[in-house]
Coordinates of C-alpha atoms and ligand atoms in Angstrom, one line a residue:
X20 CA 125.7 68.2 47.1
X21 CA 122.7 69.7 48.5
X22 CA 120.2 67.2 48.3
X23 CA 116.8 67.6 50.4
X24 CA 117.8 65.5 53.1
X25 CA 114.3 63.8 53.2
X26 CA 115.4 62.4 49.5
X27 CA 118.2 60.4 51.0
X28 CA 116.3 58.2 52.8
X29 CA 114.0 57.4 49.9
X30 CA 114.2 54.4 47.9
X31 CA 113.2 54.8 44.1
X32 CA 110.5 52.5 43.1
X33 CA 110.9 48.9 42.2
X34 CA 109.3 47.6 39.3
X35 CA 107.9 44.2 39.3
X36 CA 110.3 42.0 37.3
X37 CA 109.7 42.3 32.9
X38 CA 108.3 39.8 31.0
X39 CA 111.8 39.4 29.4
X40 CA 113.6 39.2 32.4
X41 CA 111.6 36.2 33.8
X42 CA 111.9 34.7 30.0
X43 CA 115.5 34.4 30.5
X44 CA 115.8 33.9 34.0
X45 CA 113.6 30.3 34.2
X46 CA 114.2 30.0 30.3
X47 CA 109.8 29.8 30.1
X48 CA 108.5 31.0 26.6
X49 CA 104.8 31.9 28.6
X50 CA 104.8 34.3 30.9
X51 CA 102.1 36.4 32.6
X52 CA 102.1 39.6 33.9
X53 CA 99.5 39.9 36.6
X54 CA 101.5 42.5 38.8
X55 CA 100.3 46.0 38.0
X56 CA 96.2 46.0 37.7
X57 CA 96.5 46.1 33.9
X58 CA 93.5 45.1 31.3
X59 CA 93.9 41.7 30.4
X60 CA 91.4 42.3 27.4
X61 CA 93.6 45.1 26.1
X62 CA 92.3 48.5 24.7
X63 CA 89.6 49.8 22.5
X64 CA 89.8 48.3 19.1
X65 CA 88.9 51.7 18.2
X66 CA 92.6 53.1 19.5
X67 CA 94.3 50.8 16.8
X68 CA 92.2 52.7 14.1
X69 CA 93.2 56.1 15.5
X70 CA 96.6 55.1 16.0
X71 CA 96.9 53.7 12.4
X72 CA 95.2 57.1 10.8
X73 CA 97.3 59.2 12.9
X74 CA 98.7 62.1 10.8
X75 CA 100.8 64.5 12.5
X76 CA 104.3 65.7 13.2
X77 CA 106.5 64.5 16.3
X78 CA 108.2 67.8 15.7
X79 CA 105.8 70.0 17.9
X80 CA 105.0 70.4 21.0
X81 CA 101.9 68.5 21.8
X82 CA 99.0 70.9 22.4
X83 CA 99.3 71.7 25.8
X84 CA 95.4 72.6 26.8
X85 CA 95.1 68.7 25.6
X86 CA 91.5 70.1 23.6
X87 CA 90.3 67.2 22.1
X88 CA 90.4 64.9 25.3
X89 CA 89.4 67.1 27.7
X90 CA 86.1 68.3 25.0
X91 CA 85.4 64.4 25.1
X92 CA 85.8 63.8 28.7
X93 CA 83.7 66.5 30.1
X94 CA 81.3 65.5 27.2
X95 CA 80.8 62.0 28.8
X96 CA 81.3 62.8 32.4
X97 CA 78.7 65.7 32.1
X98 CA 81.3 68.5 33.9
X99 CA 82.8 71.6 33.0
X100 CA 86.3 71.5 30.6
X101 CA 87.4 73.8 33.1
X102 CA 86.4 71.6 36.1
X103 CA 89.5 69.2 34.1
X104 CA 93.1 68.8 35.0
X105 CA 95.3 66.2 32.6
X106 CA 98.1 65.0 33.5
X107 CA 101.2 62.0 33.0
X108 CA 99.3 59.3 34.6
X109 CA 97.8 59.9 37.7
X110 CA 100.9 59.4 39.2
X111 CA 101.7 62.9 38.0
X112 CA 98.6 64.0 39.4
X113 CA 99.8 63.2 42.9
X114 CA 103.0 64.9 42.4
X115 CA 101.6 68.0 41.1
X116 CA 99.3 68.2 43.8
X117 CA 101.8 67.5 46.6
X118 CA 104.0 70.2 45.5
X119 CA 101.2 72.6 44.9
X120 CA 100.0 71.9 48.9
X121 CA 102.7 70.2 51.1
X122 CA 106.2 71.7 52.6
X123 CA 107.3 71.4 55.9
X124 CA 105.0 72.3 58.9
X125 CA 101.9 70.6 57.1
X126 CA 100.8 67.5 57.2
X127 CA 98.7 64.5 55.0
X128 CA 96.1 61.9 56.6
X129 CA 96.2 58.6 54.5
X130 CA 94.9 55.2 54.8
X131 CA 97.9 52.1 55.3
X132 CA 98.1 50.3 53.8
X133 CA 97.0 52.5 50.4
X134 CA 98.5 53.4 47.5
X135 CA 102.3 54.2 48.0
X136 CA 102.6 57.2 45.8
X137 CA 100.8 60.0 48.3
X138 CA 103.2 59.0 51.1
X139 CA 106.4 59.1 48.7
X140 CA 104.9 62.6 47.3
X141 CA 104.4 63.9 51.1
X142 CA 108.2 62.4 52.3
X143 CA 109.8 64.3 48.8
X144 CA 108.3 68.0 50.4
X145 CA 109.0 67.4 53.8
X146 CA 105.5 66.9 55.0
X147 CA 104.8 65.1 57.9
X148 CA 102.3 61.8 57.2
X149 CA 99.8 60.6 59.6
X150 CA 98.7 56.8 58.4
X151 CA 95.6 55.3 60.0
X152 CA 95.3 51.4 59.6
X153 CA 92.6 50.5 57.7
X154 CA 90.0 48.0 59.3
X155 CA 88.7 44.9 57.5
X156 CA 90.8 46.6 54.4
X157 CA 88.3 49.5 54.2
X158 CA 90.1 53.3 55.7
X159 CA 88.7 54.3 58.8
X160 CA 87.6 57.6 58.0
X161 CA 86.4 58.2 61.5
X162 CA 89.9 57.8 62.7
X163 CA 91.2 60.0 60.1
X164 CA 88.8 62.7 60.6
X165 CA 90.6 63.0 64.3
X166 CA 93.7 63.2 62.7
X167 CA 93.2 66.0 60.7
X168 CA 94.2 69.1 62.4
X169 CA 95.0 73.2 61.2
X170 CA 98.5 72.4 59.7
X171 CA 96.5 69.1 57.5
X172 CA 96.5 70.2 53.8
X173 CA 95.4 67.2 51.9
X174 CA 93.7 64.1 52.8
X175 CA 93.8 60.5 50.6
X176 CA 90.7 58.6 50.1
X177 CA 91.6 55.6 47.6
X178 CA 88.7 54.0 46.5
X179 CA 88.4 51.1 45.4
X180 CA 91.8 51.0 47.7
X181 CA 94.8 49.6 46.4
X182 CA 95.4 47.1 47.6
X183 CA 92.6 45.6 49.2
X184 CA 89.9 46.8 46.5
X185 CA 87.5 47.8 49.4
X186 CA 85.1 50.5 48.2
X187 CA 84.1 53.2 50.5
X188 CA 80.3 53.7 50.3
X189 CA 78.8 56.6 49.8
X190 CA 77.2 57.4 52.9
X191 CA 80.6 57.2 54.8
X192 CA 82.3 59.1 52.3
X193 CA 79.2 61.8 52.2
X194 CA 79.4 61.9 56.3
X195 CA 82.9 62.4 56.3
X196 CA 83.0 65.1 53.8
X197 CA 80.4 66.7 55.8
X198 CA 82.9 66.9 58.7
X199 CA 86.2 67.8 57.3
X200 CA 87.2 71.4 57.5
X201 CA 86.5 73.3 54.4
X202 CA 90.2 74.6 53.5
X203 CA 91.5 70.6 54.0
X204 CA 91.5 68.9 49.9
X205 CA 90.3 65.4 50.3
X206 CA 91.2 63.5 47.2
X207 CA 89.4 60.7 45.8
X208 CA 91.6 58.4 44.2
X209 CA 89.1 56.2 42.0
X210 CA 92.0 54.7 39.7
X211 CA 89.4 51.7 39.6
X212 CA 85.9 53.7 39.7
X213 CA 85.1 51.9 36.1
X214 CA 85.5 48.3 38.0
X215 CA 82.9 48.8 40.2
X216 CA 79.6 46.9 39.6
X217 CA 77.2 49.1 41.5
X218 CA 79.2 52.3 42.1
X219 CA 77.8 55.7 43.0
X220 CA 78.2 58.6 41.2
X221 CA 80.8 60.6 43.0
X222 CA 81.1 63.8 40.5
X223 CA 78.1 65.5 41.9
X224 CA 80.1 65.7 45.4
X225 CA 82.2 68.6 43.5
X226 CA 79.5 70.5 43.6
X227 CA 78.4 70.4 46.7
X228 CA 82.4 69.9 48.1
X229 CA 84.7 72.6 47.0
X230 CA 87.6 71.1 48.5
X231 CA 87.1 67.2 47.0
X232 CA 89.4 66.4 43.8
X233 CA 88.7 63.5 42.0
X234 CA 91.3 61.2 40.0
X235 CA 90.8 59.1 37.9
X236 CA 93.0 57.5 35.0
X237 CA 93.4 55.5 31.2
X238 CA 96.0 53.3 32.9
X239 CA 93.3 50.2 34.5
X240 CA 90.2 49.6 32.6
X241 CA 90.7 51.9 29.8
X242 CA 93.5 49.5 28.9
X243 CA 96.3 52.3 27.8
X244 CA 98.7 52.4 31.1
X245 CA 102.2 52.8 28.6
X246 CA 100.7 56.1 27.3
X247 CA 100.4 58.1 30.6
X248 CA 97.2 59.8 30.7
X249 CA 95.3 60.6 34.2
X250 CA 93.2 63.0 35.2
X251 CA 91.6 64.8 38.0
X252 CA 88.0 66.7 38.0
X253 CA 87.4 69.8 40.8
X254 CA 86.1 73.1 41.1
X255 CA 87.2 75.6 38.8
X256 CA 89.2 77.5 41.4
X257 CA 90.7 74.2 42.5
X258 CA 91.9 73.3 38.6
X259 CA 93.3 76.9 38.4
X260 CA 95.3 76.2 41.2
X261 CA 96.7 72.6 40.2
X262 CA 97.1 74.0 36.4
X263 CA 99.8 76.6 38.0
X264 CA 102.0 73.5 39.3
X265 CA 101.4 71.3 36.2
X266 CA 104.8 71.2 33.9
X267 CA 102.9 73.1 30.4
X268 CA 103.4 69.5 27.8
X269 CA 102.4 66.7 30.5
X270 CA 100.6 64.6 28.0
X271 CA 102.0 63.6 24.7
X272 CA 100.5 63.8 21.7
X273 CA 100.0 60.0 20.8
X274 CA 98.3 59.7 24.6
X275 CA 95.6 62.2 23.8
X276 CA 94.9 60.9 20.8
X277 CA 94.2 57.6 22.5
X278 CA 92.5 58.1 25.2
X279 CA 90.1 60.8 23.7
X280 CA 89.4 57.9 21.2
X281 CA 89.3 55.2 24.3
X282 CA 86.8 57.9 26.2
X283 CA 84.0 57.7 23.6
X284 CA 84.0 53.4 23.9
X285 CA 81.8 52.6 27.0
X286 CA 80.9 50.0 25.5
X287 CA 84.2 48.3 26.0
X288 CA 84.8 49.7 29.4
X289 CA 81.1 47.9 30.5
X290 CA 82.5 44.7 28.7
X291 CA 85.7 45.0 30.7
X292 CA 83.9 44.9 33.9
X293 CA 81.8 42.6 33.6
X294 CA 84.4 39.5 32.0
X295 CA 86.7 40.8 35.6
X296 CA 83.6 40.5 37.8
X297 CA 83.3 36.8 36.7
X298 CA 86.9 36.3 36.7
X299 CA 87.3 37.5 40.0
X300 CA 84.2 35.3 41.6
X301 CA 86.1 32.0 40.5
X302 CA 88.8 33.9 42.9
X303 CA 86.3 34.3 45.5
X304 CA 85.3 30.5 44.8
X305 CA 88.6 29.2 45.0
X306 CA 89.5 30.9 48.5
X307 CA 86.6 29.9 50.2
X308 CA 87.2 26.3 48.8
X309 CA 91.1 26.4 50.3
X310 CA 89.9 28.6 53.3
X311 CA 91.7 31.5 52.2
X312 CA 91.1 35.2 53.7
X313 CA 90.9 37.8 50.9
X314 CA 89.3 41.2 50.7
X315 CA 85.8 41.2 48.2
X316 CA 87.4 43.4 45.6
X317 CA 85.8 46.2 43.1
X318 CA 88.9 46.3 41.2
X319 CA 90.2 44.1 38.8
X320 CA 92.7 42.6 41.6
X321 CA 92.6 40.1 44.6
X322 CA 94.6 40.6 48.1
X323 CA 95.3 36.4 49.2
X324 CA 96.4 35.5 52.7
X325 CA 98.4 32.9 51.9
X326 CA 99.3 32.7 55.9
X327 CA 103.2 32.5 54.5
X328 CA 105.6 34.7 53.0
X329 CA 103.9 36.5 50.4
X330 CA 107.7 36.7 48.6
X331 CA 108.1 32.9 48.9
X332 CA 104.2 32.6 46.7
X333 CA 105.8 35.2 44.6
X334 CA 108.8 33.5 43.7
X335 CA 106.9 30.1 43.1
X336 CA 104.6 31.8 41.1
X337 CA 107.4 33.5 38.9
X338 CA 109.4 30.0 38.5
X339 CA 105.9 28.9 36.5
X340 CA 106.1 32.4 34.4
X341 CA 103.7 33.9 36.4
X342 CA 104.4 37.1 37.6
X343 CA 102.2 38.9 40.7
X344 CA 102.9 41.2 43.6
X345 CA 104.1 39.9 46.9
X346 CA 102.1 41.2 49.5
X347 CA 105.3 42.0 51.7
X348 CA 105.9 45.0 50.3
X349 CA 102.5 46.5 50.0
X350 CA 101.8 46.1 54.1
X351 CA 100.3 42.8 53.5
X352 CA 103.3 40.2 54.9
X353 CA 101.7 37.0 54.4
X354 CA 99.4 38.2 50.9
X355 CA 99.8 38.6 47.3
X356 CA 98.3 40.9 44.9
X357 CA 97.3 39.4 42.0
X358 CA 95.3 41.1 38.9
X359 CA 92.7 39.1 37.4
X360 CA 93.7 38.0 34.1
X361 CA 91.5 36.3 31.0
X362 CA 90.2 33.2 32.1
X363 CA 92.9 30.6 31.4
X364 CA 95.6 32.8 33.0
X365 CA 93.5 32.7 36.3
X366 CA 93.1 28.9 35.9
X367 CA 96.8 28.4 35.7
X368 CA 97.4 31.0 38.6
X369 CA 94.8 29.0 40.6
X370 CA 96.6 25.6 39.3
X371 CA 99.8 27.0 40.7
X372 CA 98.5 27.9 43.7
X373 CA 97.2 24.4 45.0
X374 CA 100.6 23.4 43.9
X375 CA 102.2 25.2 46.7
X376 CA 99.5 24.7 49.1
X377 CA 100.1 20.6 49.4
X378 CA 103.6 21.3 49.3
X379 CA 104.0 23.1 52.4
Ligands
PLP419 C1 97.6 52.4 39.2 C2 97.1 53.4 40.2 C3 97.4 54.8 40.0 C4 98.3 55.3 39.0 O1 97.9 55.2 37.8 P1 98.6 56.0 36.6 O2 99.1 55.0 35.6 O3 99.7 56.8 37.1 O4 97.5 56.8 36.0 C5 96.9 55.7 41.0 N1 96.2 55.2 42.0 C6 95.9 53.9 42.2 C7 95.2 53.5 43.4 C8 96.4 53.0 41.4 O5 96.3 51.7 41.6

């Protein structure tokens, strides 16, 4: 069959291993999932409430403007609803703007390693990518800057970056948004904006940025990754654009009732940052007490240098029921990933881990 031929070399995505599987695998009743960057405090109790209420017919079509949350979220993020695209995670997002931008003879500036998604969307429309290694975990945007040339369409910014959790500050981001040409799209992937404990308002770059889409999602801090909502915030002309590329029911009906709920709680988005930040300094504690390298984080996740194989830590990890991310496969050889959990799940991660280290 006729297959793009750049599809044959790609390898679909591998998801970490299920709670169930690793249940029946070392026969464990406990296990933790602290692979994916979700919020170990859950959701909004106010979501249950909706959820309960809820009083509508799976028979239609969802509404396909999704109204109500995109009336809330340019409520609390102070923009225009028309400055608002929704779409099926931000994963989604990424697609829709690949397609929209990238075929063969252009090409996309990234970080690496970043978040694996923008390369796999570039490979699938026959882009060509141009990575630039990050330094000290944080993206050299000076490098990427001479990268760019008159056949770049899109460039990648992930901040906080997965997975290192460096946050780029403003006044790099501002100076390199200065410089780059004015018909290149930067996005700003800020899956983990909410995380942040002293973060700058990015939104008012749209205005002064035509080209700059933000992204942002309900999947980390918000708490409701299984319901697929992301979004992205641009100009008007920009959102016309991406809403022409965007498949017409994206987000289901149950996942805009959710998150427009989920939107209107700050208060337990504030609480959810503030339990991780102290999570995460017993991290910072613990590696400086084993002299471990990690990256300072503004997510609510912790890239270890283990100096080892980061699958061997993630397989003794998993035989306690403890599930994280090797660092192998996310450019990181001798890492892990882990997401900071409630406090006793960190405490048995961190018990774990001096396990292995006097048992080298
Ligand atoms: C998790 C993540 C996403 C994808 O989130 P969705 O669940 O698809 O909204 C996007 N970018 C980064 C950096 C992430 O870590």
């Amino acid at each position: 069959m006729k297959w793009k031929k750049q599809i044959l070399g790609l390898q679909p995505y591998q998801p970490g291993k299920s709670i169930e599987d690793v249940k029946k695998e070392y026969q464990l009743d406990s296990i933790v999932k602290l692979a994916s960057n979700e919020n170990p405090y859950g959701y909004s109790p106010k979501v249950d409430e909706a959820l309960k209420n809820f009083e509508s017919s799976y028979v239609l079509y969802p509404d396909g403007n999704a109204s109500e949350i995109r009336e809330v979220t340019a409520s609390v993020l102070g923009v225009n609803e028309k400055q608002l695209v929704f779409s099926n995670g931000t994963d989604e997002l990424i697609q829709i703007i690949s397609r929209a931008m990238l075929e063969h003879g252009k090409n996309t500036v990234m970080a690496k390693p970043t978040f694996p998604q923008y390369r796999h969307n570039a490979v699938i429309e026959g882009a060509e990518v141009r990575e630039v290694e990050l330094i000290d975990g944080y993206h050299d945007l000076h490098q990427m800057l001479l990268e760019i040339d008159e056949n770049t369409a899109i460039v990648w910014v992930c901040s906080p970056n997965n997975p290192t959790g460096s946050y780029t500050p403003k006044k790099e981001l501002q100076a390199f948004l200065e410089k780059v040409p004015s018909d290149v799209l930067v996005v700003l992937d800020e899956a983990y904006y909410e995380y942040v404990e002293e973060p700058y308002d990015s939104l008012p770059f749209i205005e002064k940025y035509p080209n700059l889409v933000i992204m942002r999602t309900f999947s980390k801090i918000y708490g409701l990754a299984s319901f697929r909502v992301g979004y992205g915030i641009s100009s008007e002309e920009n959102i016309q654009r991406l809403e022409s590329a965007r498949p017409p029911f994206n987000t289901n009906v149950l996942g805009q009732l959710v998150t427009s709920v989920a939107m209107t709680d700050q208060d337990f988005v504030a609480e959810s940052r503030q339990r991780n930040a102290l999570e995460r300094e017993k991290y910072y504690h613990f590696c400086r007490e084993h002299n471990l390298h990690f990256y300072p984080s503004e997510g609510n996740f912790i890239l270890i240098d283990f100096e080892r194989d980061g699958d061997e830590i993630a397989q003794f990890l998993l035989s306690k029921g403890l599930i994280v991310r090797s660092g192998k496969a996310l450019g990181f050889p001798t890492s892990a990933r882990i997401t900071i959990g409630l406090e006793e799940q960190n405490e048995r991660v961190r018990n774990a881990l001096k396990e292995i280290m006097v048992n080298v």
